[in-house]
Coordinates of C-alpha atoms in Angstrom, one line a residue:
Chain A
M1 CA -22.3 -32.2 7.1
S2 CA -21.0 -33.5 10.6
G3 CA -20.2 -31.5 13.3
A4 CA -19.3 -27.7 14.1
L5 CA -17.0 -25.6 12.7
L6 CA -17.1 -22.6 14.3
E7 CA -19.0 -22.2 18.0
A8 CA -20.1 -18.8 19.1
R9 CA -21.1 -19.0 22.7
G10 CA -23.0 -15.9 24.9
L11 CA -21.6 -13.8 22.8
R12 CA -22.7 -10.0 23.7
L13 CA -22.0 -6.6 22.6
A14 CA -23.6 -2.9 23.1
F15 CA -22.7 0.3 21.5
G16 CA -24.2 2.7 23.9
G17 CA -27.7 1.6 24.9
V18 CA -27.9 -0.6 21.7
K19 CA -27.7 -4.2 22.1
A20 CA -25.7 -5.8 19.1
A21 CA -25.3 -8.8 20.3
D22 CA -27.5 -10.5 23.1
G23 CA -25.9 -13.6 24.2
I24 CA -25.5 -15.5 21.1
D25 CA -25.3 -19.1 20.5
L26 CA -24.9 -20.8 17.4
D27 CA -22.9 -23.8 15.8
V28 CA -22.0 -23.6 11.7
L29 CA -21.8 -26.8 10.9
R30 CA -19.2 -28.2 8.1
G31 CA -20.3 -27.7 4.9
E32 CA -23.7 -25.9 5.2
F33 CA -25.0 -22.7 4.0
L34 CA -26.3 -20.9 6.7
A35 CA -28.4 -18.1 6.4
I36 CA -28.7 -15.0 8.7
I37 CA -31.9 -13.1 8.1
G38 CA -33.2 -10.4 10.3
P39 CA -34.2 -6.7 9.9
N40 CA -31.8 -3.9 9.8
G41 CA -29.9 -3.2 12.9
A42 CA -30.7 -6.8 14.3
G43 CA -27.4 -7.2 15.0
K44 CA -26.3 -9.7 11.7
T45 CA -23.2 -7.5 10.1
T46 CA -22.1 -7.4 13.9
F47 CA -21.7 -11.3 14.2
L48 CA -19.8 -11.2 11.1
N49 CA -17.4 -8.8 12.4
M50 CA -17.0 -10.1 15.7
T51 CA -16.1 -13.6 14.1
T52 CA -13.5 -11.8 12.3
G53 CA -11.9 -10.0 14.4
Y54 CA -13.2 -6.4 12.8
L55 CA -15.1 -6.0 16.6
R56 CA -14.4 -7.8 20.3
P57 CA -17.2 -8.8 22.2
Q58 CA -17.9 -7.8 25.7
A59 CA -18.6 -11.5 26.9
G60 CA -18.5 -15.1 24.9
T61 CA -16.5 -17.2 23.3
I62 CA -16.0 -17.8 19.5
A63 CA -13.9 -21.2 18.3
Y64 CA -13.0 -21.9 14.9
E65 CA -12.1 -25.9 14.4
G66 CA -12.3 -26.2 18.3
E67 CA -9.9 -23.7 18.9
S68 CA -10.6 -19.6 20.2
I69 CA -9.8 -16.8 17.8
L70 CA -11.2 -14.7 20.6
G71 CA -9.3 -11.7 20.5
L72 CA -7.2 -12.3 17.2
A73 CA -6.8 -9.8 14.9
P74 CA -8.7 -10.0 11.6
R75 CA -5.6 -10.9 9.7
A76 CA -4.9 -13.7 12.4
I77 CA -8.3 -14.9 11.6
V78 CA -8.5 -14.9 7.8
R79 CA -4.4 -17.0 7.8
R80 CA -6.9 -19.5 9.9
G81 CA -9.0 -20.1 7.4
I82 CA -12.3 -17.8 7.6
G83 CA -12.9 -15.8 5.2
R84 CA -15.1 -12.1 4.5
S85 CA -16.6 -10.9 1.9
F86 CA -18.3 -7.3 2.1
Q87 CA -21.7 -5.7 1.9
L88 CA -19.8 -2.5 0.3
P89 CA -17.3 -4.6 -1.9
Q90 CA -13.3 -3.8 -1.0
L91 CA -12.3 -4.3 -3.9
F92 CA -8.2 -2.5 -5.0
T93 CA -10.3 0.2 -7.4
E94 CA -7.0 1.4 -9.6
H95 CA -6.1 -2.4 -10.6
T96 CA -7.5 -4.9 -12.6
V97 CA -10.2 -7.6 -11.8
L98 CA -7.0 -10.0 -12.5
E99 CA -4.7 -7.9 -10.2
N100 CA -7.1 -8.0 -7.4
I101 CA -7.6 -11.8 -7.3
A102 CA -3.6 -12.4 -7.9
L103 CA -3.0 -10.3 -5.1
A104 CA -5.0 -12.2 -3.0
I105 CA -3.1 -15.2 -4.2
A106 CA 0.0 -13.7 -3.3
A107 CA -1.2 -12.6 -0.2
R108 CA -2.2 -15.8 0.7
E109 CA 1.3 -17.6 -0.4
G110 CA 3.2 -14.8 1.3
L111 CA 3.5 -11.6 -0.2
W112 CA 7.5 -11.3 0.6
S113 CA 9.1 -12.0 -2.7
P114 CA 10.1 -8.5 -3.7
L115 CA 11.2 -8.5 -7.1
A116 CA 8.9 -10.5 -8.8
P117 CA 6.1 -9.0 -10.5
L118 CA 2.7 -10.0 -9.3
L119 CA 1.1 -11.4 -12.5
R120 CA 4.2 -14.3 -12.6
H121 CA 2.7 -16.9 -14.5
R122 CA 1.6 -19.8 -12.3
W123 CA -0.5 -17.0 -10.2
R124 CA -2.2 -15.1 -13.4
E125 CA -2.6 -18.7 -14.4
E126 CA -4.7 -19.3 -11.2
A127 CA -6.4 -16.2 -11.1
M128 CA -8.0 -16.6 -14.7
E129 CA -9.3 -20.0 -13.3
I130 CA -10.6 -18.2 -10.3
L131 CA -12.6 -15.8 -12.6
G132 CA -13.5 -18.7 -14.6
R133 CA -15.2 -20.5 -12.3
F134 CA -16.8 -17.2 -11.4
G135 CA -17.6 -16.1 -14.6
L136 CA -15.5 -13.5 -14.6
A137 CA -12.8 -14.3 -17.1
A138 CA -13.9 -12.1 -19.8
L139 CA -13.5 -8.8 -16.9
A140 CA -10.1 -9.9 -16.2
E141 CA -8.2 -6.8 -17.8
A142 CA -11.1 -4.4 -16.6
R143 CA -10.5 -1.8 -13.4
A144 CA -12.1 -3.1 -10.1
D145 CA -13.9 0.7 -10.7
A146 CA -15.6 -0.1 -13.9
L147 CA -17.6 -3.1 -12.8
N148 CA -21.4 -2.5 -12.5
E149 CA -22.3 -4.2 -8.7
G150 CA -23.0 -7.7 -9.5
A151 CA -19.5 -8.0 -11.2
R152 CA -17.8 -6.3 -8.1
K153 CA -19.7 -8.4 -5.5
L154 CA -18.5 -11.4 -7.5
T155 CA -15.0 -9.9 -7.6
D156 CA -15.4 -9.0 -3.9
I157 CA -16.3 -13.2 -3.2
A158 CA -13.8 -14.2 -5.6
M159 CA -11.3 -12.5 -3.6
A160 CA -12.2 -14.2 -0.2
V161 CA -12.0 -17.7 -2.0
A162 CA -8.4 -16.7 -3.7
L163 CA -7.7 -17.0 0.0
N164 CA -8.6 -20.8 0.4
P165 CA -10.8 -19.9 2.9
R166 CA -12.9 -23.3 4.8
L167 CA -15.5 -21.2 6.2
L168 CA -16.9 -18.0 4.1
L169 CA -18.8 -15.4 5.7
M170 CA -20.9 -13.0 3.5
D171 CA -22.5 -9.8 4.3
E172 CA -25.5 -9.4 1.8
P173 CA -24.2 -10.9 -1.6
T174 CA -26.7 -9.8 -3.3
S175 CA -27.2 -6.3 -2.1
G176 CA -27.5 -3.8 -4.9
V177 CA -27.7 -6.3 -7.6
A178 CA -30.0 -5.5 -10.3
A179 CA -32.9 -8.6 -9.7
A180 CA -32.2 -9.6 -13.1
E181 CA -28.9 -11.5 -12.5
K182 CA -29.3 -11.7 -8.9
M183 CA -30.5 -15.3 -8.7
A184 CA -27.4 -16.0 -11.8
I185 CA -25.1 -14.6 -9.1
V186 CA -25.9 -17.0 -6.4
E187 CA -26.4 -20.2 -8.1
T188 CA -22.5 -19.0 -9.6
L189 CA -20.8 -18.6 -6.2
V190 CA -23.2 -21.2 -4.5
R191 CA -22.1 -24.0 -7.4
V192 CA -18.3 -22.8 -6.7
L193 CA -18.7 -22.7 -3.2
R194 CA -19.9 -26.1 -2.9
E195 CA -17.3 -27.4 -5.3
A196 CA -14.8 -25.6 -3.4
G197 CA -15.8 -27.7 0.0
V198 CA -16.4 -24.6 1.3
T199 CA -18.7 -23.5 4.4
A200 CA -20.6 -20.3 4.6
V201 CA -22.5 -17.8 6.8
F202 CA -24.3 -15.3 4.2
V203 CA -26.6 -12.2 5.8
E204 CA -29.7 -11.8 3.4
H205 CA -32.5 -10.2 2.5
D206 CA -34.4 -11.8 -0.1
M207 CA -36.4 -14.7 1.2
D208 CA -36.1 -16.3 -2.5
V209 CA -32.5 -16.8 -2.2
V210 CA -32.8 -17.7 1.6
E211 CA -35.4 -20.6 0.5
R212 CA -34.0 -21.8 -2.4
F213 CA -30.2 -21.9 -1.4
A214 CA -29.6 -22.0 2.4
D215 CA -29.5 -25.5 4.4
R216 CA -30.1 -23.6 7.5
V217 CA -31.6 -20.2 8.9
A218 CA -30.6 -18.1 11.4
V219 CA -33.7 -15.1 12.3
W220 CA -31.1 -12.6 14.2
S221 CA -33.5 -10.0 16.4
Q222 CA -32.5 -7.6 18.6
G223 CA -29.1 -9.0 18.7
R224 CA -30.6 -12.5 19.6
I225 CA -31.5 -15.8 17.6
A226 CA -35.4 -15.8 17.6
A227 CA -35.4 -18.8 15.3
L228 CA -33.3 -21.7 13.9
G229 CA -33.9 -24.2 11.3
P230 CA -34.3 -25.6 8.0
P231 CA -36.2 -22.9 5.7
G232 CA -39.2 -24.4 5.2
Q233 CA -39.9 -24.4 8.8
V234 CA -38.6 -21.2 9.7
L235 CA -39.8 -19.4 7.2
S236 CA -43.1 -20.8 7.8
D237 CA -43.2 -19.8 11.3
P238 CA -46.1 -16.6 11.6
A239 CA -43.7 -15.3 14.3
V240 CA -41.4 -14.9 11.6
Q241 CA -42.9 -14.3 9.0
R242 CA -45.0 -11.3 11.2
E243 CA -42.1 -9.9 12.6
V244 CA -38.9 -10.3 9.8
I245 CA -40.3 -11.0 6.5
G246 CA -43.2 -8.6 6.7
I247 CA -41.0 -6.1 7.4
E248 CA -37.8 -7.6 4.8
R249 CA -40.8 -7.4 2.0
H250 CA -41.2 -3.9 2.6
A251 CA -38.1 -3.3 2.9
Chain B
M1 CA 4.8 2.5 -19.9
R2 CA 7.0 -1.3 -21.2
R3 CA 9.7 -2.2 -19.6
G4 CA 12.0 -1.9 -22.6
T5 CA 10.8 2.0 -23.5
E6 CA 11.4 2.6 -20.0
A7 CA 14.8 1.1 -20.2
T8 CA 16.2 2.5 -23.2
L9 CA 14.3 6.0 -22.1
A10 CA 16.7 6.0 -19.3
L11 CA 19.7 4.8 -20.7
L12 CA 19.3 7.7 -23.4
A13 CA 18.7 10.4 -20.4
A14 CA 22.0 8.9 -18.6
A15 CA 24.0 9.3 -21.9
G16 CA 22.4 12.6 -22.0
L17 CA 24.0 13.0 -18.5
L18 CA 27.2 12.2 -19.3
A19 CA 27.3 14.2 -22.6
A20 CA 25.7 16.9 -21.0
A21 CA 28.6 17.1 -17.9
W22 CA 31.7 16.1 -20.5
A23 CA 29.9 19.4 -22.6
A24 CA 29.5 21.3 -19.6
P25 CA 32.0 20.6 -16.8
W26 CA 30.4 22.8 -14.3
L27 CA 27.3 20.9 -14.8
K28 CA 28.9 17.5 -13.1
F29 CA 28.3 19.1 -9.4
V30 CA 24.7 20.0 -10.3
L31 CA 23.7 16.6 -12.0
T32 CA 25.4 14.8 -9.2
I33 CA 23.4 16.7 -6.5
A34 CA 20.3 16.2 -8.7
L35 CA 20.9 12.1 -9.1
A36 CA 21.3 11.8 -5.4
K37 CA 18.0 13.9 -4.9
G38 CA 16.7 11.6 -7.1
I39 CA 17.4 8.8 -5.8
A40 CA 16.0 10.2 -2.2
V41 CA 12.4 11.5 -4.2
L42 CA 12.6 7.8 -5.3
G43 CA 11.9 6.8 -1.7
I44 CA 9.6 9.1 -1.0
L45 CA 7.5 7.2 -4.8
L46 CA 7.0 4.1 -2.6
L47 CA 5.5 6.1 0.1
L48 CA 3.5 8.4 -2.1
R49 CA 2.2 5.0 -4.3
A50 CA 0.9 4.4 -0.2
G51 CA -0.9 7.3 -0.7
Q52 CA 1.4 8.5 2.2
V53 CA 3.7 11.5 1.6
S54 CA 6.6 12.1 3.9
F55 CA 7.0 16.0 4.9
G56 CA 10.2 14.7 6.6
H57 CA 12.4 12.4 5.1
A58 CA 15.6 15.0 5.3
L59 CA 16.2 13.0 8.1
F60 CA 17.4 10.3 6.2
L61 CA 19.4 12.4 4.0
A62 CA 20.7 14.4 6.4
S63 CA 21.5 10.9 8.6
G64 CA 23.6 9.5 5.5
A65 CA 25.2 12.9 5.0
Y66 CA 26.4 12.9 8.8
A67 CA 27.5 8.9 8.9
V68 CA 30.1 10.5 6.0
A69 CA 31.0 13.1 7.6
F70 CA 31.7 11.4 11.1
L71 CA 33.2 7.7 9.3
A72 CA 35.1 9.5 6.2
P73 CA 38.1 10.0 8.8
A74 CA 38.1 6.6 10.2
A75 CA 37.3 5.0 6.8
P76 CA 38.4 6.9 3.7
E77 CA 36.5 4.8 0.9
A78 CA 33.2 6.0 -0.6
L79 CA 32.6 2.1 -1.9
L80 CA 32.7 1.5 2.1
L81 CA 31.2 4.9 3.5
L82 CA 27.7 4.5 1.1
P83 CA 26.6 1.1 2.2
A84 CA 27.6 2.2 6.1
A85 CA 25.3 5.5 5.4
A86 CA 22.8 3.1 4.2
L87 CA 22.8 1.0 6.8
L88 CA 22.4 3.6 9.7
A89 CA 19.2 5.6 7.6
G90 CA 17.7 1.9 7.3
L91 CA 18.2 1.0 11.4
L92 CA 17.1 4.7 12.0
G93 CA 14.4 4.5 9.3
L94 CA 13.0 1.3 11.1
V95 CA 13.0 2.8 14.8
V96 CA 11.0 6.1 13.2
G97 CA 8.7 3.9 10.9
L98 CA 8.2 1.1 13.5
F99 CA 6.1 4.3 15.1
V100 CA 5.0 6.4 12.0
V101 CA 3.1 3.4 10.0
R102 CA 0.6 3.9 12.5
Y103 CA -0.7 6.4 11.4
R104 CA -2.2 8.0 8.0
D105 CA -2.5 10.7 5.6
I106 CA -1.5 14.1 7.6
F107 CA -0.9 12.7 10.5
F108 CA 1.7 10.8 9.0
G109 CA 3.4 13.7 6.8
M110 CA 3.1 15.7 10.3
L111 CA 4.9 13.2 12.9
N112 CA 7.6 12.4 10.0
L113 CA 8.4 16.3 10.0
A114 CA 8.6 16.7 13.5
I115 CA 10.7 13.9 13.8
S116 CA 12.9 15.1 11.6
M117 CA 12.9 18.7 13.1
V118 CA 14.2 17.2 16.2
L119 CA 17.4 15.7 14.2
Y120 CA 17.8 18.9 12.9
S121 CA 17.7 20.5 16.3
L122 CA 20.1 17.9 17.9
L123 CA 22.7 18.5 15.0
E124 CA 22.2 22.6 15.5
K125 CA 22.6 21.9 19.4
L126 CA 25.5 19.5 20.0
Y127 CA 28.0 21.6 18.5
E128 CA 30.6 19.4 20.1
L129 CA 29.7 16.0 18.1
T130 CA 28.6 17.8 15.2
R131 CA 29.8 21.7 14.8
G132 CA 26.4 23.0 15.2
T133 CA 25.5 25.4 12.2
D134 CA 29.1 25.4 11.3
G135 CA 29.1 22.3 9.7
I136 CA 31.6 19.3 9.5
R137 CA 34.1 19.4 6.3
V138 CA 34.1 16.0 4.9
E139 CA 37.6 15.4 3.1
P140 CA 37.1 13.1 -0.5
P141 CA 37.5 9.8 0.4
R142 CA 39.6 6.8 -2.0
V143 CA 37.3 5.6 -4.2
A144 CA 37.6 1.9 -5.1
G145 CA 40.9 2.4 -3.3
F146 CA 42.2 5.2 -5.6
A147 CA 42.6 8.6 -4.7
L148 CA 42.1 10.7 -6.7
T149 CA 42.6 14.4 -8.5
L150 CA 40.2 16.9 -7.7
E151 CA 38.7 16.7 -11.5
T152 CA 38.7 13.2 -11.0
Y153 CA 37.2 12.6 -8.2
V154 CA 33.6 15.0 -9.3
W155 CA 33.8 12.7 -12.2
A156 CA 33.6 9.3 -9.9
M157 CA 31.0 10.8 -8.2
L158 CA 28.8 11.4 -10.9
V159 CA 29.4 8.4 -12.7
L160 CA 28.6 6.6 -9.0
A161 CA 25.4 8.6 -8.7
L162 CA 24.2 7.5 -12.3
V163 CA 25.2 3.6 -11.6
L164 CA 23.5 3.7 -7.7
A165 CA 20.5 5.9 -10.2
V166 CA 19.8 3.0 -12.3
G167 CA 20.2 0.5 -9.8
F168 CA 17.9 2.0 -7.4
G169 CA 15.9 3.0 -10.5
A170 CA 15.5 -0.5 -11.5
F171 CA 15.0 -2.0 -7.9
V172 CA 12.5 0.4 -7.4
R173 CA 10.5 -0.3 -10.6
A174 CA 10.6 -3.7 -10.1
Y175 CA 9.3 -3.8 -6.5
L176 CA 6.2 -1.0 -7.5
G177 CA 5.1 -4.5 -9.6
S178 CA 5.6 -6.8 -6.8
P179 CA 3.3 -8.1 -5.0
M180 CA 4.2 -6.6 -2.2
G181 CA 4.7 -2.6 -3.9
Q182 CA 0.7 -3.5 -5.7
A183 CA -0.1 -4.1 -1.8
L184 CA 1.6 -1.1 -1.2
A185 CA -1.3 0.4 -3.7
G186 CA -3.7 -1.6 -2.1
I187 CA -3.0 0.5 1.3
K188 CA -4.0 3.2 -0.1
T189 CA -7.2 2.7 -2.0
R190 CA -8.5 -0.6 0.5
E191 CA -6.3 -0.8 3.2
T192 CA -9.0 -2.8 5.4
R193 CA -9.4 -5.2 2.5
L194 CA -5.7 -6.1 3.0
E195 CA -6.1 -6.8 6.6
F196 CA -8.9 -9.0 5.4
M197 CA -6.6 -11.3 3.1
G198 CA -4.1 -12.2 6.0
V199 CA -1.6 -9.0 5.2
S200 CA -0.4 -6.6 7.4
A201 CA -1.1 -2.8 5.9
R202 CA 1.5 -1.8 8.6
R203 CA 4.2 -4.3 7.7
V204 CA 3.9 -3.5 3.9
L205 CA 4.4 0.0 5.0
L206 CA 7.1 -0.5 7.0
A207 CA 9.0 -2.4 3.9
A208 CA 8.9 0.9 2.0
Y209 CA 9.5 3.1 4.4
V210 CA 12.7 1.6 5.4
L211 CA 13.3 1.1 2.2
S212 CA 12.9 4.6 1.4
A213 CA 15.4 5.6 4.3
V214 CA 17.9 3.5 3.0
M215 CA 17.7 5.7 -0.6
G216 CA 17.5 8.8 1.2
G217 CA 20.9 7.6 3.3
V218 CA 22.3 6.9 0.1
A219 CA 21.3 10.1 -1.1
G220 CA 22.9 11.6 1.5
A221 CA 26.1 10.3 1.8
I222 CA 26.5 10.9 -1.9
V223 CA 25.4 14.5 -1.1
G224 CA 27.9 14.4 1.7
M225 CA 30.7 12.9 -0.6
T226 CA 30.0 15.7 -3.3
T227 CA 29.1 19.1 -1.1
R228 CA 32.0 18.0 1.3
H229 CA 30.3 20.0 3.9
V230 CA 27.6 18.6 6.2
T231 CA 25.6 21.2 7.8
P232 CA 22.2 21.0 10.1
L233 CA 20.2 22.5 6.9
L234 CA 20.4 19.4 5.2
A235 CA 17.9 17.9 7.9
Y236 CA 15.3 21.2 7.6
W237 CA 12.1 21.2 6.9
T238 CA 12.5 23.3 3.8
S239 CA 15.1 20.2 2.7
S240 CA 12.1 17.7 3.0
G241 CA 9.6 20.3 1.4
E242 CA 12.4 20.2 -1.5
L243 CA 12.0 16.6 -1.8
V244 CA 8.4 16.4 -2.1
F245 CA 8.7 19.3 -4.5
I246 CA 10.8 17.4 -6.7
A247 CA 8.3 14.5 -6.4
I248 CA 5.3 16.7 -7.2
L249 CA 7.5 18.2 -10.4
G250 CA 9.1 15.1 -11.7
G251 CA 5.4 12.9 -11.4
A252 CA 5.0 9.5 -9.0
G253 CA 3.6 7.4 -11.8
G254 CA 7.3 5.7 -12.7
A255 CA 10.8 5.1 -11.7
L256 CA 11.9 7.9 -13.9
G257 CA 10.1 10.7 -13.1
P258 CA 12.2 11.9 -9.5
F259 CA 15.1 11.9 -11.4
L260 CA 13.4 13.8 -13.9
G261 CA 12.7 16.1 -11.4
A262 CA 15.3 16.7 -9.6
A263 CA 17.4 17.2 -12.8
A264 CA 14.5 20.1 -13.7
Y265 CA 14.3 21.3 -9.9
E266 CA 18.4 22.3 -9.5
L267 CA 19.0 23.3 -12.9
V268 CA 15.9 25.5 -13.0
R269 CA 17.2 26.5 -9.5
V270 CA 20.3 26.8 -10.6
Y271 CA 19.8 29.1 -13.5
A272 CA 17.0 31.0 -11.5
A273 CA 19.6 32.1 -8.7
A274 CA 21.9 33.4 -11.3
S275 CA 20.0 35.0 -13.4
F276 CA 16.9 36.5 -10.5
A277 CA 19.3 36.1 -7.7
D278 CA 15.7 37.5 -5.9
A279 CA 13.5 36.1 -6.9
W280 CA 14.6 32.3 -7.8
Q281 CA 12.1 31.2 -5.4
A282 CA 9.7 32.7 -6.4
I283 CA 10.3 31.2 -10.2
L284 CA 10.8 27.7 -8.4
G285 CA 7.7 28.4 -6.9
T286 CA 5.8 29.4 -10.6
V287 CA 6.8 25.9 -12.1
L288 CA 5.7 23.8 -9.3
L289 CA 1.9 26.3 -9.8
L290 CA 1.9 25.2 -13.5
V291 CA 2.9 21.7 -13.1
I292 CA 0.3 21.2 -10.7
L293 CA -2.6 23.2 -13.0
F294 CA -0.9 21.7 -16.5
A295 CA 0.6 18.5 -15.7
P296 CA -0.7 16.9 -12.3
G297 CA 1.1 13.7 -13.2
G298 CA 4.7 15.6 -13.3
L299 CA 7.0 15.7 -16.5
W300 CA 7.2 12.1 -16.3
G301 CA 3.6 12.3 -17.0
V302 CA 3.5 14.5 -19.9
I303 CA 6.8 12.3 -21.1
S304 CA 4.7 9.2 -20.1
G305 CA 1.7 11.0 -22.2
L306 CA 3.3 12.2 -25.1
L307 CA 4.7 8.2 -25.9
G308 CA 1.6 7.0 -25.2
R309 CA -0.1 9.0 -27.7
R310 CA 2.7 8.3 -30.4
A311 CA 2.0 4.6 -29.7
G312 CA -1.3 4.5 -30.2
R313 CA -0.8 6.9 -33.7
A314 CA 1.5 4.0 -34.6
A315 CA -0.5 0.7 -33.7

């Protein structure tokens, strides 16, 4: 890891009287896996939404690779190399898994070839290769709305990976996934992202996942970062255990 | 459905259409109009793929027809009038599209309706230019440099419409299978995802909108050259409703659907109007109700379903 890939400074955003971001300062380091934890309503997803251009902060700055991305539309931010996956997977439900991935590849390369088929040889090959990395090759021809939650989550992330991001923001990649398959899914996506050299920020509620896979943990509380550091240090902090983990484990 | 099967069906339909026009000469006019409306509905099919229904696409059909009416005296050549009408409708589609693609669903549909009614009012009120509700008579233009007899001209219009229908049908089929076409379907299911893939959903919809306007303009040019009389009624909201009616009747699942729907619509209309002069609209309404209730995929859905079952049994 060397240097900050993303630098957020003084981010503030309130919805009415609720402060979703109340002075967020955060550096995301190149190559790291940064977990964001905290109770519901703490502002975790708001941070992802501000970083990806979906919400505009009322104050503060966000720089990616040294350049401000404040005020850019989500699609412009994606083109700069910041990918995003969603708590509720955003799949094209009338398409197959293969077509979902191929469409992401097409989006990366430009859609403007109105007469060439989506599943042209090169894109089909690449899509199958990506699905293979995620262990989804057997589901290539399945319609996206017929998948179980774990496969939906992985397909959602695979679509983001197909865009070749350098930074990937994942909102609760394991929520709704059966406990039995949760670790396998996280192992798969961590392996794929590490191999691709992608820096990752993920919002997570499962402390076992955080402890095992995160390089650093940021604890969100009422729109602020209450603690930041290696999992072993942060998760053993009595205040974090009382105010965040205690709540998490009973959530 | 496989491309080969669809191409075979299209060729059979084209041959059947020519045979029918040969056997019953009065059908030439009806089938030419049906092909023209089928081309316009192909454009609507593109928008339906994005989940958007335009209740104002007669705007582009009328603009194509009036382009022919205005330009024919100066350039009486069908092969010049057609691209000119397409270009004008495309430019109009770009201007209108830049505005309407910002909206979705009922707002998209009603904005299109409102804009088409503005054109209707202009065509009706600007009498000095458009001759109001009297309309403009169009002299038959030359075709490929030849001044044709009326009988030959009617055949030429039918063949021209058929060639354009096949061409636009093949184009739309390829377009819908391309990344642009698949992104259109993405607007219907997950527009947010498109944005987070770096794609402007508005631009994807705008491209389809301009293409649909071009097809509307070409359809209008054929209608203008075939009926040889254009009136503001071409832009009236009922004309737009007719195109949506045909889209539902034919089915939005494939490029042949609009032509099946248009042929069925025109034939039912002609026969119903001849046999039940006071009740033909009720008959058309009943046909639409039956399609919605029993064949929601339209006529094309019924045919492709039957062919699919047959292929399944053969396998």
